[in-house]
Amino acid sequence: MTHVPTRRTVLLTTGAAALAAGCGEYGSGGGSDSGSSAAAGQELARTDEIPVGGGRIFAAEKVVVTQPEQGEFKAFSAICTHQGCTVDTVSEGTIGCPCHGSRFRITDGSVARPPATRPLPEKEITVEGDRISLA
Ligand code: FES
C-alpha cells in the first residue's frame, strides 16, 4: 500500500465557478450498481488521452477536460451557458456548442464566440500520476 503524494488538485476559480452544479443528477430509474453520473473520485481519463492544445468531452459526466499546454490540465462544465446544450467539439483552442455555435476557450472557459455570454464554469479535477479524476 503505497500512497504516492503526487496528488495535485487543479482548481482555478475564475470567479463565476460558484454557479452551479448542485442537483443535476439524472436518475435513470434503472438501478445499475455503478452509477454513471459524475462523482467525486471518478476516474475520467489518462493524461495521455487528452491532446495538448485540445481537450476531450465526457458527455456522461458533463465535463470537458483540456490540456492547453503540456502538463496543464483544466476542466469545465460541458453544459453550454447559453441555453444548456452539451458541448460536442474541441478544436482550434476552443470548445464548441452544436446548438447555436458558441465557442469557449480551452484555457479558461471564457467565451470566444457568442451567443453565450458567460464562461463555462470550471470543474475541479485531480491529476494523480497519469490519472485524471473528478475531485
Ligand atoms: S445552447 Fe450552446 S450556443 Fe446556444
CSV table of C-alpha atoms and ligand atoms in Angstrom, one decimal:
chain,number,residue,atom,x,y,z
A,1,MET,CA,0.0,0.0,0.0
A,2,THR,CA,1.9,2.9,-1.2
A,3,HIS,CA,0.2,6.2,-1.4
A,4,VAL,CA,2.3,8.4,-3.5
A,5,PRO,CA,1.8,12.0,-2.5
A,6,THR,CA,1.7,13.3,-6.1
A,7,ARG,CA,-1.8,14.4,-5.7
A,8,ARG,CA,-2.4,17.6,-7.4
A,9,THR,CA,-5.6,19.4,-7.4
A,10,VAL,CA,-6.4,21.5,-10.3
A,11,LEU,CA,-8.7,24.2,-9.1
A,12,LEU,CA,-8.8,27.5,-10.8
A,13,THR,CA,-11.5,29.7,-9.8
A,14,THR,CA,-12.3,32.3,-12.4
A,15,GLY,CA,-14.9,33.9,-10.3
A,16,ALA,CA,-18.1,32.6,-11.7
A,17,ALA,CA,-17.5,29.0,-10.9
A,18,ALA,CA,-19.7,29.0,-8.0
A,19,LEU,CA,-22.8,29.0,-10.1
A,20,ALA,CA,-23.7,25.7,-10.4
A,21,ALA,CA,-23.9,22.2,-10.1
A,22,GLY,CA,-26.0,21.3,-7.1
A,23,CYS,CA,-28.5,18.9,-8.2
A,24,GLY,CA,-28.0,17.8,-11.7
A,25,GLU,CA,-28.5,14.2,-11.3
A,26,TYR,CA,-30.5,12.3,-13.8
A,27,GLY,CA,-31.9,9.2,-12.2
A,28,SER,CA,-32.5,6.6,-14.8
A,29,GLY,CA,-34.7,4.6,-12.5
A,30,GLY,CA,-32.9,1.5,-13.8
A,31,GLY,CA,-30.7,0.9,-10.8
A,32,SER,CA,-27.3,0.0,-12.1
A,33,ASP,CA,-24.9,-0.6,-9.3
A,34,SER,CA,-22.2,1.6,-10.6
A,35,GLY,CA,-23.8,4.9,-11.2
A,36,SER,CA,-22.8,6.8,-14.3
A,37,SER,CA,-23.3,10.3,-13.2
A,38,ALA,CA,-20.3,12.4,-12.2
A,39,ALA,CA,-19.0,11.6,-8.8
A,40,ALA,CA,-16.1,12.7,-6.8
A,41,GLY,CA,-13.1,10.5,-7.3
A,42,GLN,CA,-14.5,9.1,-10.5
A,43,GLU,CA,-11.7,8.5,-13.0
A,44,LEU,CA,-12.2,10.2,-16.3
A,45,ALA,CA,-9.1,9.5,-18.3
A,46,ARG,CA,-5.4,9.1,-18.5
A,47,THR,CA,-3.4,12.2,-19.1
A,48,ASP,CA,-2.1,10.9,-22.5
A,49,GLU,CA,-5.7,10.7,-23.7
A,50,ILE,CA,-6.1,14.5,-23.5
A,51,PRO,CA,-4.5,16.1,-26.5
A,52,VAL,CA,-2.1,19.0,-25.9
A,53,GLY,CA,-3.7,22.2,-27.1
A,54,GLY,CA,-7.1,20.5,-27.2
A,55,GLY,CA,-9.4,18.5,-24.9
A,56,ARG,CA,-11.9,15.8,-24.6
A,57,ILE,CA,-15.6,15.8,-23.7
A,58,PHE,CA,-17.0,13.4,-21.2
A,59,ALA,CA,-20.7,13.7,-22.1
A,60,ALA,CA,-21.9,11.3,-19.4
A,61,GLU,CA,-20.1,13.2,-16.7
A,62,LYS,CA,-20.9,16.6,-18.3
A,63,VAL,CA,-17.3,17.6,-18.1
A,64,VAL,CA,-14.7,18.8,-20.6
A,65,VAL,CA,-11.0,18.2,-19.8
A,66,THR,CA,-8.5,20.3,-21.6
A,67,GLN,CA,-4.7,20.5,-21.8
A,68,PRO,CA,-3.9,24.0,-23.0
A,69,GLU,CA,-0.2,23.3,-22.5
A,70,GLN,CA,1.8,20.2,-21.9
A,71,GLY,CA,1.0,19.0,-18.3
A,72,GLU,CA,-1.5,21.7,-17.6
A,73,PHE,CA,-5.0,20.2,-17.2
A,74,LYS,CA,-8.2,22.1,-16.8
A,75,ALA,CA,-11.8,21.1,-16.6
A,76,PHE,CA,-15.1,22.8,-17.3
A,77,SER,CA,-18.7,22.1,-17.3
A,78,ALA,CA,-19.8,20.7,-20.6
A,79,ILE,CA,-23.1,22.4,-20.3
A,80,CYS,CA,-23.3,25.5,-22.6
A,81,THR,CA,-24.1,28.6,-20.6
A,82,HIS,CA,-26.3,29.9,-23.5
A,83,GLN,CA,-29.2,27.5,-23.3
A,84,GLY,CA,-27.9,24.4,-21.8
A,85,CYS,CA,-26.9,22.2,-24.7
A,86,THR,CA,-23.9,19.8,-24.1
A,87,VAL,CA,-20.8,21.0,-26.0
A,88,ASP,CA,-19.6,18.5,-28.5
A,89,THR,CA,-16.3,19.6,-30.1
A,90,VAL,CA,-12.9,20.7,-29.1
A,91,SER,CA,-10.8,22.3,-31.9
A,92,GLU,CA,-8.5,25.2,-32.6
A,93,GLY,CA,-8.2,26.1,-28.9
A,94,THR,CA,-12.0,26.2,-28.3
A,95,ILE,CA,-14.8,24.1,-27.1
A,96,GLY,CA,-17.9,24.2,-29.3
A,97,CYS,CA,-21.6,24.0,-28.7
A,98,PRO,CA,-23.6,22.5,-31.5
A,99,CYS,CA,-26.8,24.3,-30.8
A,100,HIS,CA,-26.1,27.9,-31.7
A,101,GLY,CA,-22.4,28.0,-32.3
A,102,SER,CA,-21.0,29.3,-29.1
A,103,ARG,CA,-17.3,28.6,-28.5
A,104,PHE,CA,-15.3,28.7,-25.3
A,105,ARG,CA,-11.6,28.9,-24.8
A,106,ILE,CA,-9.8,25.8,-23.5
A,107,THR,CA,-7.6,27.9,-21.3
A,108,ASP,CA,-10.2,29.4,-19.1
A,109,GLY,CA,-13.7,28.5,-20.4
A,110,SER,CA,-14.3,32.1,-21.4
A,111,VAL,CA,-16.5,32.9,-24.4
A,112,ALA,CA,-14.7,33.0,-27.7
A,113,ARG,CA,-17.8,33.3,-29.8
A,114,PRO,CA,-21.3,34.3,-28.7
A,115,PRO,CA,-24.3,33.9,-28.4
A,116,ALA,CA,-23.2,32.6,-25.0
A,117,THR,CA,-22.1,35.5,-22.8
A,118,ARG,CA,-20.9,33.6,-19.7
A,119,PRO,CA,-17.9,31.3,-19.4
A,120,LEU,CA,-18.2,27.6,-18.9
A,121,PRO,CA,-17.9,27.0,-15.1
A,122,GLU,CA,-14.6,25.5,-14.0
A,123,LYS,CA,-14.7,22.0,-12.6
A,124,GLU,CA,-12.4,20.5,-10.0
A,125,ILE,CA,-10.2,17.6,-11.1
A,126,THR,CA,-7.4,15.7,-9.6
A,127,VAL,CA,-4.3,14.6,-11.5
A,128,GLU,CA,-2.6,11.7,-9.8
A,129,GLY,CA,0.2,10.3,-11.7
A,130,ASP,CA,-1.3,9.7,-15.1
A,131,ARG,CA,-4.9,9.5,-13.9
A,132,ILE,CA,-7.4,12.3,-14.1
A,133,SER,CA,-10.3,12.1,-11.8
A,134,LEU,CA,-13.2,14.3,-10.7
A,135,ALA,CA,-12.2,15.9,-7.4
B,1,FES,S1,-27.1,26.4,-26.1
B,1,FES,FE1,-25.0,26.5,-26.7
B,1,FES,S2,-24.9,28.0,-28.2
B,1,FES,FE2,-27.0,28.0,-27.6
